[in-house]
Amino acid sequence: MAISHSARLSPLQGETVWTLEDGEIVERRGKRERRYSLSKLKSLRSAEGGAILTFARGRLTIPAMSYSAGLRPENRATSFSAFIGAVAGTAAVTTPGARFRNAGTPLAEPLIWAIGLLGAGAVALLLFAATAGAWTLGVALAARLVFVLILAAGALPWLDRSPGKMDAN
């Protein structure tokens, strides 16, 4: 029995169906069909919102969310988790060299934005202080912002701590 997951990627497109058939993922959208052999899988990165499968010649992204009637998002996490579990189980048998991992926590993205904003603030502070003639005050305040930026950047490696192998059951 082939297991499948479907999602509507855009309100303007038809529904895309991913099916696991004989060691291959078959992606169908309308009349178009693409096949991805799990024997050529390099890595599978899974998260609550979707999965990214990297193959020798390209990448396949499978979302857990879909558009429903009225352009509202619809969570299809049950079929998604069953499908990705079956893909991981099959890939663990057919491709022992593939890397399986869960995505990190969603805290990394806001922290990266905060780091970028702190850096932009430090540069802006230096520019404003230089134009006002208070260069030493600008350097002192910007140095404090850069220190906070360095502390925030030091926390980034710990936010993506996840087990090296995903459970293939």
mmCIF file of N, CA and C in Angstrom, residues 23-130:
data_model
loop_
_atom_site.group_PDB
_atom_site.id
_atom_site.type_symbol
_atom_site.label_atom_id
_atom_site.label_comp_id
_atom_site.label_asym_id
_atom_site.label_seq_id
_atom_site.Cartn_x
_atom_site.Cartn_y
_atom_site.Cartn_z
ATOM 1 N N GLY A 23 10.218 2.612 -3.163
ATOM 2 C CA GLY A 23 11.491 3.270 -2.937
ATOM 3 C C GLY A 23 11.653 4.588 -3.674
ATOM 4 N N GLU A 24 10.563 5.157 -4.150
ATOM 5 C CA GLU A 24 10.603 6.439 -4.842
ATOM 6 C C GLU A 24 9.513 7.351 -4.297
ATOM 7 N N ILE A 25 9.805 8.634 -4.281
ATOM 8 C CA ILE A 25 8.778 9.624 -3.965
ATOM 9 C C ILE A 25 8.282 10.161 -5.290
ATOM 10 N N VAL A 26 6.985 10.043 -5.509
ATOM 11 C CA VAL A 26 6.382 10.522 -6.748
ATOM 12 C C VAL A 26 5.590 11.784 -6.419
ATOM 13 N N GLU A 27 5.938 12.881 -7.078
ATOM 14 C CA GLU A 27 5.260 14.156 -6.876
ATOM 15 C C GLU A 27 4.350 14.403 -8.080
ATOM 16 N N ARG A 28 3.056 14.543 -7.810
ATOM 17 C CA ARG A 28 2.087 14.771 -8.885
ATOM 18 C C ARG A 28 1.328 16.064 -8.642
ATOM 19 N N ARG A 29 1.284 16.887 -9.684
ATOM 20 C CA ARG A 29 0.470 18.102 -9.666
ATOM 21 C C ARG A 29 -0.199 18.180 -11.026
ATOM 22 N N GLY A 30 -1.480 17.882 -11.052
ATOM 23 C CA GLY A 30 -2.191 17.835 -12.328
ATOM 24 C C GLY A 30 -1.660 16.682 -13.166
ATOM 25 N N LYS A 31 -1.252 16.992 -14.397
ATOM 26 C CA LYS A 31 -0.710 15.959 -15.283
ATOM 27 C C LYS A 31 0.800 15.792 -15.117
ATOM 28 N N ARG A 32 1.415 16.714 -14.426
ATOM 29 C CA ARG A 32 2.866 16.686 -14.256
ATOM 30 C C ARG A 32 3.266 15.705 -13.157
ATOM 31 N N GLU A 33 4.313 14.946 -13.419
ATOM 32 C CA GLU A 33 4.784 13.947 -12.454
ATOM 33 C C GLU A 33 6.302 13.968 -12.415
ATOM 34 N N ARG A 34 6.859 14.008 -11.190
ATOM 35 C CA ARG A 34 8.313 13.926 -10.993
ATOM 36 C C ARG A 34 8.593 12.794 -10.014
ATOM 37 N N ARG A 35 9.699 12.100 -10.244
ATOM 38 C CA ARG A 35 10.083 10.976 -9.400
ATOM 39 C C ARG A 35 11.447 11.237 -8.775
ATOM 40 N N TYR A 36 11.533 10.930 -7.481
ATOM 41 C CA TYR A 36 12.780 11.069 -6.729
ATOM 42 C C TYR A 36 13.097 9.716 -6.100
ATOM 43 N N SER A 37 14.209 9.138 -6.497
ATOM 44 C CA SER A 37 14.610 7.839 -5.967
ATOM 45 C C SER A 37 15.256 8.013 -4.596
ATOM 46 N N LEU A 38 14.782 7.271 -3.609
ATOM 47 C CA LEU A 38 15.333 7.373 -2.258
ATOM 48 C C LEU A 38 16.746 6.803 -2.173
ATOM 49 N N SER A 39 17.163 6.037 -3.178
ATOM 50 C CA SER A 39 18.533 5.524 -3.163
ATOM 51 C C SER A 39 19.550 6.640 -3.415
ATOM 52 N N LYS A 40 19.092 7.793 -3.940
ATOM 53 C CA LYS A 40 19.975 8.932 -4.196
ATOM 54 C C LYS A 40 19.793 10.038 -3.169
ATOM 55 N N LEU A 41 19.124 9.727 -2.057
ATOM 56 C CA LEU A 41 18.889 10.715 -1.010
ATOM 57 C C LEU A 41 20.185 11.009 -0.259
ATOM 58 N N LYS A 42 20.487 12.305 -0.103
ATOM 59 C CA LYS A 42 21.661 12.713 0.658
ATOM 60 C C LYS A 42 21.289 13.063 2.090
ATOM 61 N N SER A 43 20.191 13.837 2.258
ATOM 62 C CA SER A 43 19.794 14.220 3.605
ATOM 63 C C SER A 43 18.302 14.491 3.660
ATOM 64 N N LEU A 44 17.752 14.322 4.853
ATOM 65 C CA LEU A 44 16.357 14.622 5.126
ATOM 66 C C LEU A 44 16.326 15.461 6.387
ATOM 67 N N ARG A 45 15.813 16.675 6.256
ATOM 68 C CA ARG A 45 15.703 17.576 7.408
ATOM 69 C C ARG A 45 14.224 17.825 7.640
ATOM 70 N N SER A 46 13.750 17.456 8.811
ATOM 71 C CA SER A 46 12.328 17.527 9.106
ATOM 72 C C SER A 46 12.063 18.497 10.246
ATOM 73 N N ALA A 47 10.918 19.168 10.145
ATOM 74 C CA ALA A 47 10.458 20.081 11.193
ATOM 75 C C ALA A 47 8.942 19.992 11.250
ATOM 76 N N GLU A 48 8.337 20.745 12.160
ATOM 77 C CA GLU A 48 6.880 20.733 12.266
ATOM 78 C C GLU A 48 6.219 21.281 11.015
ATOM 79 N N GLY A 49 6.826 22.269 10.381
ATOM 80 C CA GLY A 49 6.211 22.935 9.242
ATOM 81 C C GLY A 49 6.485 22.294 7.908
ATOM 82 N N GLY A 50 7.412 21.359 7.842
ATOM 83 C CA GLY A 50 7.724 20.734 6.572
ATOM 84 C C GLY A 50 9.006 19.944 6.634
ATOM 85 N N ALA A 51 9.398 19.438 5.467
ATOM 86 C CA ALA A 51 10.623 18.656 5.360
ATOM 87 C C ALA A 51 11.349 19.043 4.087
ATOM 88 N N ILE A 52 12.666 18.988 4.146
ATOM 89 C CA ILE A 52 13.502 19.257 2.981
ATOM 90 C C ILE A 52 14.322 18.004 2.725
ATOM 91 N N LEU A 53 14.163 17.441 1.540
ATOM 92 C CA LEU A 53 14.911 16.266 1.139
ATOM 93 C C LEU A 53 15.917 16.697 0.088
ATOM 94 N N THR A 54 17.186 16.417 0.308
ATOM 95 C CA THR A 54 18.236 16.781 -0.631
ATOM 96 C C THR A 54 18.689 15.528 -1.356
ATOM 97 N N PHE A 55 18.649 15.606 -2.680
ATOM 98 C CA PHE A 55 19.064 14.490 -3.523
ATOM 99 C C PHE A 55 20.340 14.870 -4.271
ATOM 100 N N ALA A 56 20.883 13.922 -5.022
ATOM 101 C CA ALA A 56 22.103 14.184 -5.776
ATOM 102 C C ALA A 56 21.887 15.303 -6.791
ATOM 103 N N ARG A 57 20.692 15.399 -7.348
ATOM 104 C CA ARG A 57 20.404 16.421 -8.358
ATOM 105 C C ARG A 57 19.197 17.254 -7.975
ATOM 106 N N GLY A 58 19.255 17.921 -6.871
ATOM 107 C CA GLY A 58 18.163 18.824 -6.528
ATOM 108 C C GLY A 58 17.633 18.614 -5.128
ATOM 109 N N ARG A 59 16.568 19.344 -4.877
ATOM 110 C CA ARG A 59 15.969 19.382 -3.549
ATOM 111 C C ARG A 59 14.462 19.274 -3.685
ATOM 112 N N LEU A 60 13.842 18.660 -2.699
ATOM 113 C CA LEU A 60 12.389 18.527 -2.657
ATOM 114 C C LEU A 60 11.916 19.047 -1.309
ATOM 115 N N THR A 61 10.991 20.005 -1.343
ATOM 116 C CA THR A 61 10.422 20.567 -0.126
ATOM 117 C C THR A 61 8.975 20.116 -0.021
ATOM 118 N N ILE A 62 8.627 19.544 1.125
ATOM 119 C CA ILE A 62 7.266 19.059 1.352
ATOM 120 C C ILE A 62 6.711 19.786 2.576
ATOM 121 N N PRO A 63 5.695 20.626 2.389
ATOM 122 C CA PRO A 63 5.135 21.369 3.527
ATOM 123 C C PRO A 63 4.065 20.570 4.254
ATOM 124 N N ALA A 64 3.873 20.897 5.523
ATOM 125 C CA ALA A 64 2.811 20.273 6.307
ATOM 126 C C ALA A 64 1.515 21.075 6.214
ATOM 127 N N MET A 65 1.631 22.347 5.846
ATOM 128 C CA MET A 65 0.462 23.223 5.745
ATOM 129 C C MET A 65 -0.035 23.254 4.300
ATOM 130 N N SER A 66 -1.305 23.583 4.156
ATOM 131 C CA SER A 66 -1.925 23.664 2.841
ATOM 132 C C SER A 66 -2.923 24.808 2.831
ATOM 133 N N TYR A 67 -3.299 25.240 1.653
ATOM 134 C CA TYR A 67 -4.378 26.215 1.515
ATOM 135 C C TYR A 67 -5.690 25.466 1.349
ATOM 136 N N SER A 68 -6.711 25.938 2.031
ATOM 137 C CA SER A 68 -8.034 25.335 1.866
ATOM 138 C C SER A 68 -8.941 26.362 1.203
ATOM 139 N N ALA A 69 -10.217 26.062 1.150
ATOM 140 C CA ALA A 69 -11.178 26.984 0.557
ATOM 141 C C ALA A 69 -11.185 28.293 1.330
ATOM 142 N N GLY A 70 -11.300 29.376 0.621
ATOM 143 C CA GLY A 70 -11.309 30.675 1.280
ATOM 144 C C GLY A 70 -9.927 31.178 1.619
ATOM 145 N N LEU A 71 -8.878 30.590 1.037
ATOM 146 C CA LEU A 71 -7.484 30.991 1.235
ATOM 147 C C LEU A 71 -7.036 30.912 2.682
ATOM 148 N N ARG A 72 -7.601 30.023 3.433
ATOM 149 C CA ARG A 72 -7.206 29.834 4.835
ATOM 150 C C ARG A 72 -6.185 28.709 4.925
ATOM 151 N N PRO A 73 -5.207 28.871 5.802
ATOM 152 C CA PRO A 73 -4.237 27.789 5.970
ATOM 153 C C PRO A 73 -4.872 26.591 6.679
ATOM 154 N N GLU A 74 -4.481 25.429 6.239
ATOM 155 C CA GLU A 74 -5.003 24.195 6.820
ATOM 156 C C GLU A 74 -3.822 23.330 7.246
ATOM 157 N N ASN A 75 -3.831 22.865 8.477
ATOM 158 C CA ASN A 75 -2.754 22.041 9.007
ATOM 159 C C ASN A 75 -3.020 20.581 8.662
ATOM 160 N N ARG A 76 -2.114 19.993 7.923
ATOM 161 C CA ARG A 76 -2.224 18.570 7.565
ATOM 162 C C ARG A 76 -1.066 17.797 8.182
ATOM 163 N N ALA A 77 -0.839 18.065 9.447
ATOM 164 C CA ALA A 77 0.315 17.482 10.147
ATOM 165 C C ALA A 77 0.190 15.969 10.319
ATOM 166 N N THR A 78 -1.022 15.444 10.430
ATOM 167 C CA THR A 78 -1.162 13.998 10.638
ATOM 168 C C THR A 78 -0.697 13.217 9.417
ATOM 169 N N SER A 79 -1.143 13.610 8.225
ATOM 170 C CA SER A 79 -0.698 12.898 7.021
ATOM 171 C C SER A 79 0.765 13.194 6.732
ATOM 172 N N PHE A 80 1.210 14.413 7.069
ATOM 173 C CA PHE A 80 2.605 14.776 6.848
ATOM 174 C C PHE A 80 3.532 13.926 7.710
ATOM 175 N N SER A 81 3.239 13.823 8.995
ATOM 176 C CA SER A 81 4.131 13.058 9.881
ATOM 177 C C SER A 81 4.132 11.578 9.527
ATOM 178 N N ALA A 82 2.989 11.040 9.124
ATOM 179 C CA ALA A 82 2.950 9.634 8.706
ATOM 180 C C ALA A 82 3.761 9.431 7.431
ATOM 181 N N PHE A 83 3.638 10.355 6.497
ATOM 182 C CA PHE A 83 4.372 10.243 5.234
ATOM 183 C C PHE A 83 5.875 10.373 5.445
ATOM 184 N N ILE A 84 6.309 11.374 6.213
ATOM 185 C CA ILE A 84 7.746 11.576 6.448
ATOM 186 C C ILE A 84 8.321 10.425 7.263
ATOM 187 N N GLY A 85 7.537 9.871 8.187
ATOM 188 C CA GLY A 85 7.996 8.693 8.937
ATOM 189 C C GLY A 85 8.223 7.505 8.020
ATOM 190 N N ALA A 86 7.314 7.311 7.069
ATOM 191 C CA ALA A 86 7.469 6.206 6.113
ATOM 192 C C ALA A 86 8.658 6.455 5.188
ATOM 193 N N VAL A 87 8.842 7.696 4.751
ATOM 194 C CA VAL A 87 9.993 8.029 3.900
ATOM 195 C C VAL A 87 11.296 7.797 4.655
ATOM 196 N N ALA A 88 11.351 8.236 5.914
ATOM 197 C CA ALA A 88 12.562 8.053 6.717
ATOM 198 C C ALA A 88 12.841 6.570 6.950
ATOM 199 N N GLY A 89 11.805 5.791 7.192
ATOM 200 C CA GLY A 89 11.992 4.360 7.394
ATOM 201 C C GLY A 89 12.500 3.664 6.143
ATOM 202 N N THR A 90 11.933 4.014 5.006
ATOM 203 C CA THR A 90 12.373 3.419 3.743
ATOM 204 C C THR A 90 13.779 3.882 3.381
ATOM 205 N N ALA A 91 14.057 5.159 3.584
ATOM 206 C CA ALA A 91 15.382 5.684 3.248
ATOM 207 C C ALA A 91 16.459 5.117 4.167
ATOM 208 N N ALA A 92 16.128 4.824 5.414
ATOM 209 C CA ALA A 92 17.108 4.248 6.329
ATOM 210 C C ALA A 92 17.556 2.870 5.857
ATOM 211 N N VAL A 93 16.659 2.164 5.180
ATOM 212 C CA VAL A 93 16.995 0.839 4.663
ATOM 213 C C VAL A 93 17.726 0.938 3.329
ATOM 214 N N THR A 94 17.208 1.778 2.410
ATOM 215 C CA THR A 94 17.791 1.839 1.064
ATOM 216 C C THR A 94 19.047 2.697 0.985
ATOM 217 N N THR A 95 19.170 3.716 1.834
ATOM 218 C CA THR A 95 20.314 4.628 1.785
ATOM 219 C C THR A 95 20.902 4.800 3.183
ATOM 220 N N PRO A 96 21.761 3.895 3.613
ATOM 221 C CA PRO A 96 22.306 4.008 4.975
ATOM 222 C C PRO A 96 23.217 5.212 5.159
ATOM 223 N N GLY A 97 23.756 5.787 4.087
ATOM 224 C CA GLY A 97 24.661 6.929 4.214
ATOM 225 C C GLY A 97 23.952 8.270 4.301
ATOM 226 N N ALA A 98 22.638 8.293 4.178
ATOM 227 C CA ALA A 98 21.904 9.555 4.213
ATOM 228 C C ALA A 98 21.859 10.104 5.633
ATOM 229 N N ARG A 99 21.801 11.436 5.719
ATOM 230 C CA ARG A 99 21.724 12.099 7.020
ATOM 231 C C ARG A 99 20.276 12.440 7.315
ATOM 232 N N PHE A 100 19.834 12.075 8.505
ATOM 233 C CA PHE A 100 18.485 12.386 8.951
ATOM 234 C C PHE A 100 18.589 13.269 10.183
ATOM 235 N N ARG A 101 17.892 14.415 10.160
ATOM 236 C CA ARG A 101 17.914 15.255 11.351
ATOM 237 C C ARG A 101 16.659 16.103 11.432
ATOM 238 N N ASN A 102 16.334 16.430 12.657
ATOM 239 C CA ASN A 102 15.220 17.327 12.908
ATOM 240 C C ASN A 102 15.733 18.754 12.878
ATOM 241 N N ALA A 103 14.923 19.658 12.407
ATOM 242 C CA ALA A 103 15.323 21.063 12.353
ATOM 243 C C ALA A 103 15.415 21.618 13.768
ATOM 244 N N GLY A 104 16.158 22.680 13.894
ATOM 245 C CA GLY A 104 16.350 23.294 15.197
ATOM 246 C C GLY A 104 15.109 24.004 15.695
ATOM 247 N N THR A 105 15.265 24.612 16.830
ATOM 248 C CA THR A 105 14.156 25.328 17.432
ATOM 249 C C THR A 105 13.848 26.590 16.633
ATOM 250 N N PRO A 106 12.620 27.063 16.698
ATOM 251 C CA PRO A 106 12.293 28.271 15.947
ATOM 252 C C PRO A 106 12.844 29.542 16.573
ATOM 253 N N LEU A 107 13.651 29.439 17.614
ATOM 254 C CA LEU A 107 14.230 30.618 18.254
ATOM 255 C C LEU A 107 15.424 31.169 17.484
ATOM 256 N N ALA A 108 16.011 30.398 16.603
ATOM 257 C CA ALA A 108 17.206 30.851 15.899
ATOM 258 C C ALA A 108 16.906 32.013 14.959
ATOM 259 N N GLU A 109 15.804 31.965 14.261
ATOM 260 C CA GLU A 109 15.498 33.024 13.289
ATOM 261 C C GLU A 109 15.293 34.389 13.952
ATOM 262 N N PRO A 110 14.493 34.502 15.017
ATOM 263 C CA PRO A 110 14.386 35.822 15.647
ATOM 264 C C PRO A 110 15.698 36.312 16.243
ATOM 265 N N LEU A 111 16.529 35.383 16.719
ATOM 266 C CA LEU A 111 17.818 35.780 17.263
ATOM 267 C C LEU A 111 18.728 36.325 16.165
ATOM 268 N N ILE A 112 18.686 35.733 14.998
ATOM 269 C CA ILE A 112 19.480 36.231 13.873
ATOM 270 C C ILE A 112 19.009 37.629 13.469
ATOM 271 N N TRP A 113 17.689 37.830 13.473
ATOM 272 C CA TRP A 113 17.161 39.165 13.185
ATOM 273 C C TRP A 113 17.629 40.171 14.236
ATOM 274 N N ALA A 114 17.632 39.769 15.490
ATOM 275 C CA ALA A 114 18.086 40.669 16.559
ATOM 276 C C ALA A 114 19.565 41.007 16.391
ATOM 277 N N ILE A 115 20.361 40.024 16.000
ATOM 278 C CA ILE A 115 21.786 40.266 15.767
ATOM 279 C C ILE A 115 21.970 41.259 14.623
ATOM 280 N N GLY A 116 21.222 41.077 13.546
ATOM 281 C CA GLY A 116 21.312 42.001 12.418
ATOM 282 C C GLY A 116 20.892 43.416 12.791
ATOM 283 N N LEU A 117 19.820 43.526 13.561
ATOM 284 C CA LEU A 117 19.356 44.854 13.981
ATOM 285 C C LEU A 117 20.334 45.513 14.947
ATOM 286 N N LEU A 118 20.950 44.723 15.826
ATOM 287 C CA LEU A 118 21.965 45.283 16.725
ATOM 288 C C LEU A 118 23.171 45.795 15.937
ATOM 289 N N GLY A 119 23.587 45.048 14.926
ATOM 290 C CA GLY A 119 24.703 45.492 14.095
ATOM 291 C C GLY A 119 24.369 46.771 13.340
ATOM 292 N N ALA A 120 23.151 46.823 12.767
ATOM 293 C CA ALA A 120 22.729 48.036 12.056
ATOM 294 C C ALA A 120 22.625 49.214 13.023
ATOM 295 N N GLY A 121 22.159 48.969 14.234
ATOM 296 C CA GLY A 121 22.061 50.024 15.241
ATOM 297 C C GLY A 121 23.425 50.546 15.650
ATOM 298 N N ALA A 122 24.395 49.648 15.757
ATOM 299 C CA ALA A 122 25.747 50.079 16.130
ATOM 300 C C ALA A 122 26.352 50.956 15.035
ATOM 301 N N VAL A 123 26.161 50.569 13.782
ATOM 302 C CA VAL A 123 26.687 51.371 12.665
ATOM 303 C C VAL A 123 25.978 52.715 12.609
ATOM 304 N N ALA A 124 24.642 52.713 12.764
ATOM 305 C CA ALA A 124 23.889 53.974 12.741
ATOM 306 C C ALA A 124 24.300 54.885 13.900
ATOM 307 N N LEU A 125 24.531 54.299 15.063
ATOM 308 C CA LEU A 125 24.953 55.082 16.222
ATOM 309 C C LEU A 125 26.302 55.743 15.978
ATOM 310 N N LEU A 126 27.226 54.997 15.366
ATOM 311 C CA LEU A 126 28.525 55.577 15.031
ATOM 312 C C LEU A 126 28.385 56.729 14.039
ATOM 313 N N LEU A 127 27.558 56.545 13.029
ATOM 314 C CA LEU A 127 27.367 57.603 12.030
ATOM 315 C C LEU A 127 26.743 58.848 12.643
ATOM 316 N N PHE A 128 25.715 58.664 13.441
ATOM 317 C CA PHE A 128 25.051 59.820 14.059
ATOM 318 C C PHE A 128 25.985 60.534 15.042
ATOM 319 N N ALA A 129 26.766 59.758 15.793
ATOM 320 C CA ALA A 129 27.698 60.378 16.736
ATOM 321 C C ALA A 129 28.803 61.126 16.003
ATOM 322 N N ALA A 130 29.257 60.572 14.875
ATOM 323 C CA ALA A 130 30.306 61.241 14.106
ATOM 324 C C ALA A 130 29.799 62.548 13.507
#
